[in-house]
Amino acid sequence: MSTYCKFETALDILVGKWKPVILLRLFANGTMRFSELQRAIPDITKKMLTQQLRELEYHDIVHREIYQQIPPKVEYSITEYGQRMTPLLQAMNDWGEGHIEHLNELYGEDPTTESPERS
Amino acid sequence: MSTYCKFETALDILVGKWKPVILLRLFANGTMRFSELQRAIPDITKKMLTQQLRELEYHDIVHREIYQQIPPKVEYSITEYGQRMTPLLQAMNDWGEGHIEHLNELYGEDPTTESPERS
DNA sequence: CAGTATCCTGCCGGATACTG
DNA sequence: CAGTATCCGGCAGGATACTG
């Protein structure tokens, strides 16, 4: 294990097409049912929603509460441990906001200006 | 543009297989030549090194200094603006470090314990 | 309602060869 | 030395159908 840097670890946990949105919704709304999340994030599929939630659950960021009943009911929320990354998320959010402005200063606000393509 | 969250922006800039290592090397060593970076990151190909550096350059995180001479010499460094994300990187690093310990407490330190597979 | 199970595709990143 | 130019495989993520 490399000794010089653990910030890739933080990255790994946040990376995933839908993790940011999911986390933001849960941080904002508190507890949410599976279907509520689906409605809040219209373009996500059940498969992706499940998968990303499971990964967050594995990392103890998200808690999954199952109500044994029919029809099923499952609620998701940020764990107590998960709350601890609020400052980090806030820091990233602030930096991101500042960076958007910075890019605008550099390249102008013309929306046709694209960032460089990969490959 | 969504108003609720800009932290995906921060994520975008850091995401890329080699960006963390590249940034860390540049932050640690200051100015580095292309070949130095290559040697410092043995498994990276020229293509990827170039590509990731260009993306960071576009975002004004990395500066590219070209010396018009033969043989060519190009030096990379963190821009002044780029320095501003030091606290963020530090925060992510610290959080990541703490998180590794947290996972160990949850699942034990057994290296055979794997995180859940995707798909 | 809250998921799995399959199948499929785009594109990220690797390998290799060529160039000013 | 510091890159491009091509080609290619693997896998993250999408579409769709089925289930307790």
Short mmCIF file of C-alpha atoms (C1' of nucleotides) in Angstrom, two decimals:
data_model
loop_
_atom_site.label_atom_id
_atom_site.label_comp_id
_atom_site.label_asym_id
_atom_site.label_seq_id
_atom_site.Cartn_x
_atom_site.Cartn_y
_atom_site.Cartn_z
CA MET A 1 0.00 0.00 0.00
CA SER A 2 1.38 3.36 -1.01
CA THR A 3 2.37 5.56 1.89
CA TYR A 4 2.35 8.88 0.12
CA CYS A 5 -1.31 9.44 -0.48
CA LYS A 6 -4.72 8.32 0.64
CA PHE A 7 -6.81 10.81 -1.16
CA GLU A 8 -7.46 8.31 -3.93
CA THR A 9 -9.44 6.44 -1.32
CA ALA A 10 -11.76 9.38 -0.78
CA LEU A 11 -12.09 9.67 -4.53
CA ASP A 12 -13.02 6.02 -4.98
CA ILE A 13 -15.94 6.34 -2.64
CA LEU A 14 -17.37 9.39 -4.36
CA VAL A 15 -16.76 8.18 -7.89
CA GLY A 16 -19.65 6.62 -9.68
CA LYS A 17 -21.99 8.33 -12.05
CA TRP A 18 -24.82 8.76 -9.54
CA LYS A 19 -23.16 8.85 -6.15
CA PRO A 20 -22.91 12.61 -5.90
CA VAL A 21 -26.59 13.15 -6.63
CA ILE A 22 -27.67 10.35 -4.34
CA LEU A 23 -25.59 11.67 -1.48
CA LEU A 24 -26.80 15.19 -1.99
CA ARG A 25 -30.43 14.10 -1.95
CA LEU A 26 -29.93 12.07 1.19
CA PHE A 27 -28.02 14.82 2.95
CA ALA A 28 -30.73 17.30 2.01
CA ASN A 29 -33.84 15.23 2.65
CA GLY A 30 -32.68 12.94 5.44
CA THR A 31 -34.41 9.58 5.17
CA MET A 32 -35.74 8.56 1.77
CA ARG A 33 -37.41 5.50 0.35
CA PHE A 34 -36.10 3.73 -2.70
CA SER A 35 -38.94 5.04 -4.82
CA GLU A 36 -38.49 8.55 -3.55
CA LEU A 37 -34.88 8.50 -4.65
CA GLN A 38 -35.97 7.18 -8.01
CA ARG A 39 -38.41 10.01 -8.45
CA ALA A 40 -35.89 12.56 -7.25
CA ILE A 41 -33.37 11.31 -9.81
CA PRO A 42 -35.52 10.68 -12.88
CA ASP A 43 -32.86 9.34 -15.25
CA ILE A 44 -31.45 6.70 -12.96
CA THR A 45 -32.38 3.06 -13.41
CA LYS A 46 -33.23 0.74 -10.54
CA LYS A 47 -30.13 -1.23 -11.26
CA MET A 48 -27.82 1.73 -10.93
CA LEU A 49 -29.65 3.12 -7.93
CA THR A 50 -29.33 -0.20 -6.13
CA GLN A 51 -25.74 -0.67 -7.07
CA GLN A 52 -24.55 2.75 -6.06
CA LEU A 53 -26.49 2.59 -2.80
CA ARG A 54 -24.93 -0.78 -2.00
CA GLU A 55 -21.46 0.55 -2.52
CA LEU A 56 -22.18 3.51 -0.26
CA GLU A 57 -23.68 1.13 2.26
CA TYR A 58 -20.57 -1.04 2.19
CA HIS A 59 -18.52 2.02 3.05
CA ASP A 60 -20.84 2.83 5.93
CA ILE A 61 -21.87 6.12 4.40
CA VAL A 62 -25.45 5.11 3.81
CA HIS A 63 -27.75 3.09 6.04
CA ARG A 64 -30.37 0.73 4.66
CA GLU A 65 -33.42 0.10 6.81
CA ILE A 66 -35.69 -2.71 5.69
CA TYR A 67 -39.28 -2.92 6.86
CA GLN A 68 -40.49 -6.50 6.67
CA GLN A 69 -43.91 -5.93 5.19
CA ILE A 70 -45.88 -6.21 2.02
CA PRO A 71 -45.52 -4.24 -0.08
CA PRO A 72 -41.84 -3.86 0.79
CA LYS A 73 -40.49 -0.65 2.22
CA VAL A 74 -36.84 0.28 2.39
CA GLU A 75 -35.47 3.52 3.69
CA TYR A 76 -32.08 5.00 3.08
CA SER A 77 -30.26 7.58 5.16
CA ILE A 78 -26.80 8.92 5.88
CA THR A 79 -25.13 7.04 8.72
CA GLU A 80 -23.67 8.83 11.69
CA TYR A 81 -20.24 8.06 10.33
CA GLY A 82 -21.35 9.36 6.96
CA GLN A 83 -22.21 12.70 8.50
CA ARG A 84 -18.53 13.12 9.19
CA MET A 85 -17.86 13.75 5.56
CA THR A 86 -20.11 16.77 5.47
CA PRO A 87 -17.14 19.16 5.79
CA LEU A 88 -15.36 17.38 2.97
CA LEU A 89 -18.39 17.56 0.70
CA GLN A 90 -18.80 21.20 1.63
CA ALA A 91 -15.15 21.89 0.86
CA MET A 92 -15.42 20.17 -2.50
CA ASN A 93 -18.62 22.02 -3.27
CA ASP A 94 -17.08 25.39 -2.45
CA TRP A 95 -13.95 24.67 -4.41
CA GLY A 96 -16.01 23.46 -7.37
CA GLU A 97 -18.09 26.61 -7.29
CA GLY A 98 -15.02 28.79 -7.26
CA HIS A 99 -13.50 26.76 -10.04
CA ILE A 100 -16.45 27.27 -12.37
CA GLU A 101 -15.98 31.02 -11.99
CA HIS A 102 -12.27 30.64 -12.56
CA LEU A 103 -12.86 28.77 -15.81
CA ASN A 104 -15.28 31.46 -16.92
CA GLU A 105 -12.63 34.10 -16.35
CA LEU A 106 -10.14 32.07 -18.34
CA TYR A 107 -12.26 30.96 -21.25
CA GLY A 108 -15.31 33.18 -21.05
CA GLU A 109 -18.85 32.18 -20.29
CA ASP A 110 -19.65 31.12 -23.83
CA PRO A 111 -21.42 27.80 -23.40
CA THR A 112 -20.13 26.64 -26.79
CA THR A 113 -16.64 26.58 -25.33
CA GLU A 114 -15.95 22.94 -24.66
CA SER A 115 -13.37 21.30 -22.48
CA PRO A 116 -10.83 19.17 -24.35
CA GLU A 117 -12.02 15.80 -25.52
CA ARG A 118 -10.49 12.61 -24.24
CA SER A 119 -8.78 10.39 -26.80
CA MET B 1 -26.97 24.14 -14.66
CA SER B 2 -28.02 22.59 -11.39
CA THR B 3 -28.06 24.93 -8.44
CA TYR B 4 -27.91 22.38 -5.68
CA CYS B 5 -24.40 21.07 -6.02
CA LYS B 6 -21.07 21.90 -7.54
CA PHE B 7 -19.01 19.27 -5.93
CA GLU B 8 -19.30 17.09 -8.99
CA THR B 9 -17.16 19.72 -10.67
CA ALA B 10 -14.37 19.17 -8.21
CA LEU B 11 -14.73 15.46 -8.72
CA ASP B 12 -14.49 15.73 -12.50
CA ILE B 13 -11.15 17.44 -12.31
CA LEU B 14 -9.62 14.86 -9.99
CA VAL B 15 -11.09 11.84 -11.73
CA GLY B 16 -8.90 10.02 -14.17
CA LYS B 17 -6.80 7.00 -13.48
CA TRP B 18 -3.52 8.88 -13.12
CA LYS B 19 -4.46 12.36 -12.01
CA PRO B 20 -4.06 11.78 -8.30
CA VAL B 21 -0.55 10.39 -8.67
CA ILE B 22 0.49 13.07 -11.12
CA LEU B 23 -0.75 15.84 -8.86
CA LEU B 24 0.88 14.34 -5.83
CA ARG B 25 4.23 14.08 -7.60
CA LEU B 26 4.02 17.65 -8.82
CA PHE B 27 2.96 18.99 -5.46
CA ALA B 28 5.79 17.11 -3.78
CA ASN B 29 8.60 17.71 -6.26
CA GLY B 30 7.66 21.10 -7.68
CA THR B 31 8.73 21.36 -11.31
CA MET B 32 9.20 18.13 -13.22
CA ARG B 33 10.07 17.21 -16.76
CA PHE B 34 7.92 14.89 -18.81
CA SER B 35 10.49 12.12 -18.55
CA GLU B 36 10.82 12.61 -14.82
CA LEU B 37 7.13 12.11 -14.39
CA GLN B 38 7.33 9.01 -16.53
CA ARG B 39 10.07 7.57 -14.38
CA ALA B 40 8.26 8.52 -11.20
CA ILE B 41 5.13 6.74 -12.40
CA PRO B 42 6.52 3.60 -14.04
CA ASP B 43 3.29 2.05 -15.25
CA ILE B 44 1.92 5.07 -17.06
CA THR B 45 2.15 5.32 -20.84
CA LYS B 46 3.15 8.48 -22.67
CA LYS B 47 -0.32 8.72 -24.09
CA MET B 48 -2.01 8.73 -20.71
CA LEU B 49 0.58 11.00 -19.15
CA THR B 50 0.09 13.52 -21.93
CA GLN B 51 -3.66 13.29 -21.86
CA GLN B 52 -4.06 13.66 -18.12
CA LEU B 53 -1.58 16.53 -18.03
CA ARG B 54 -3.47 18.31 -20.78
CA GLU B 55 -6.72 18.03 -18.91
CA LEU B 56 -5.13 19.41 -15.78
CA GLU B 57 -3.56 22.16 -17.86
CA TYR B 58 -6.93 23.07 -19.33
CA HIS B 59 -8.26 23.51 -15.82
CA ASP B 60 -5.32 25.74 -14.94
CA ILE B 61 -4.10 23.35 -12.28
CA VAL B 62 -0.89 22.47 -14.09
CA HIS B 63 1.43 24.73 -16.04
CA ARG B 64 3.31 23.53 -19.10
CA GLU B 65 6.59 25.27 -19.87
CA ILE B 66 8.11 24.50 -23.25
CA TYR B 67 11.77 25.12 -23.94
CA GLN B 68 12.35 25.57 -27.65
CA GLN B 69 15.45 23.50 -28.07
CA ILE B 70 16.71 20.22 -29.37
CA PRO B 71 16.28 17.80 -27.82
CA PRO B 72 12.93 19.10 -26.54
CA LYS B 73 12.42 19.94 -22.91
CA VAL B 74 9.07 20.47 -21.27
CA GLU B 75 8.52 21.16 -17.62
CA TYR B 76 5.34 20.77 -15.65
CA SER B 77 4.41 22.42 -12.40
CA ILE B 78 1.42 23.35 -10.28
CA THR B 79 0.05 26.78 -11.18
CA GLU B 80 -0.49 29.44 -8.58
CA TYR B 81 -4.20 28.85 -8.92
CA GLY B 82 -3.59 25.13 -8.58
CA GLN B 83 -1.93 25.70 -5.23
CA ARG B 84 -5.29 26.83 -3.95
CA MET B 85 -6.55 23.30 -3.95
CA THR B 86 -3.90 22.15 -1.50
CA PRO B 87 -6.33 22.37 1.45
CA LEU B 88 -8.90 20.36 -0.48
CA LEU B 89 -6.39 17.67 -1.36
CA GLN B 90 -5.22 17.64 2.22
CA ALA B 91 -8.79 17.31 3.46
CA MET B 92 -9.48 14.45 1.09
CA ASN B 93 -6.24 12.77 2.08
CA ASP B 94 -7.04 13.02 5.78
CA TRP B 95 -10.57 11.80 5.31
CA GLY B 96 -9.35 8.92 3.16
CA GLU B 97 -6.83 7.93 5.78
CA GLY B 98 -9.46 7.93 8.50
CA HIS B 99 -11.80 5.98 6.29
CA ILE B 100 -9.33 3.17 5.73
CA GLU B 101 -9.12 2.73 9.50
CA HIS B 102 -12.88 2.86 9.76
CA LEU B 103 -13.26 0.08 7.21
CA ASN B 104 -10.73 -1.99 9.09
CA GLU B 105 -12.75 -1.61 12.26
CA LEU B 106 -15.88 -2.64 10.40
CA TYR B 107 -14.60 -5.52 8.36
CA GLY B 108 -11.26 -6.35 9.94
CA GLU B 109 -7.84 -5.95 8.46
CA ASP B 110 -7.90 -9.24 6.59
CA PRO B 111 -6.58 -8.33 3.14
CA THR B 112 -8.66 -11.12 1.58
CA THR B 113 -11.78 -9.17 2.51
CA GLU B 114 -12.89 -7.58 -0.71
CA SER B 115 -15.20 -4.69 -1.35
CA PRO B 116 -18.36 -5.57 -3.25
CA GLU B 117 -17.96 -6.08 -6.96
CA ARG B 118 -19.70 -3.87 -9.44
CA SER B 119 -22.22 -5.58 -11.71
"C1'" DC C 1 -42.49 -1.69 -3.93
"C1'" DA C 2 -37.93 -2.83 -4.30
"C1'" DG C 3 -35.39 -5.07 -6.18
"C1'" DT C 4 -32.59 -9.13 -9.48
"C1'" DA C 5 -31.17 -11.13 -14.07
"C1'" DT C 6 -29.54 -10.52 -18.83
"C1'" DC C 7 -27.92 -8.49 -22.55
"C1'" DC C 8 -25.60 -4.87 -24.87
"C1'" DT C 9 -22.80 -0.62 -25.96
"C1'" DG C 10 -19.75 3.35 -25.50
"C1'" DC C 11 -15.63 4.87 -24.15
"C1'" DC C 12 -11.67 4.85 -20.87
"C1'" DG C 13 -7.41 3.41 -20.79
"C1'" DG C 14 -3.53 -0.01 -22.53
"C1'" DA C 15 -0.15 -1.58 -26.29
"C1'" DT C 16 2.45 -0.52 -29.95
"C1'" DA C 17 4.50 2.07 -33.65
"C1'" DC C 18 5.78 6.34 -35.70
"C1'" DT C 19 7.77 11.54 -35.65
"C1'" DG C 20 9.86 16.48 -35.20
"C1'" DC D 1 13.01 13.95 -25.57
"C1'" DA D 2 8.32 14.59 -25.80
"C1'" DG D 3 5.15 13.68 -27.80
"C1'" DT D 4 1.09 11.82 -31.80
"C1'" DA D 5 -1.50 8.11 -34.36
"C1'" DT D 6 -3.91 3.65 -34.36
"C1'" DC D 7 -5.89 -0.17 -32.88
"C1'" DC D 8 -8.18 -2.79 -29.38
"C1'" DG D 9 -10.16 -5.05 -25.01
"C1'" DG D 10 -12.63 -4.57 -20.61
"C1'" DC D 11 -15.84 -2.79 -17.93
"C1'" DA D 12 -18.98 0.92 -16.15
"C1'" DG D 13 -23.28 1.91 -17.02
"C1'" DG D 14 -27.93 1.70 -19.89
"C1'" DA D 15 -32.34 -0.93 -21.57
"C1'" DT D 16 -35.42 -4.25 -20.73
"C1'" DA D 17 -37.75 -8.06 -18.58
"C1'" DC D 18 -38.79 -10.78 -14.65
"C1'" DT D 19 -39.84 -11.67 -9.27
"C1'" DG D 20 -40.96 -12.04 -4.01
#
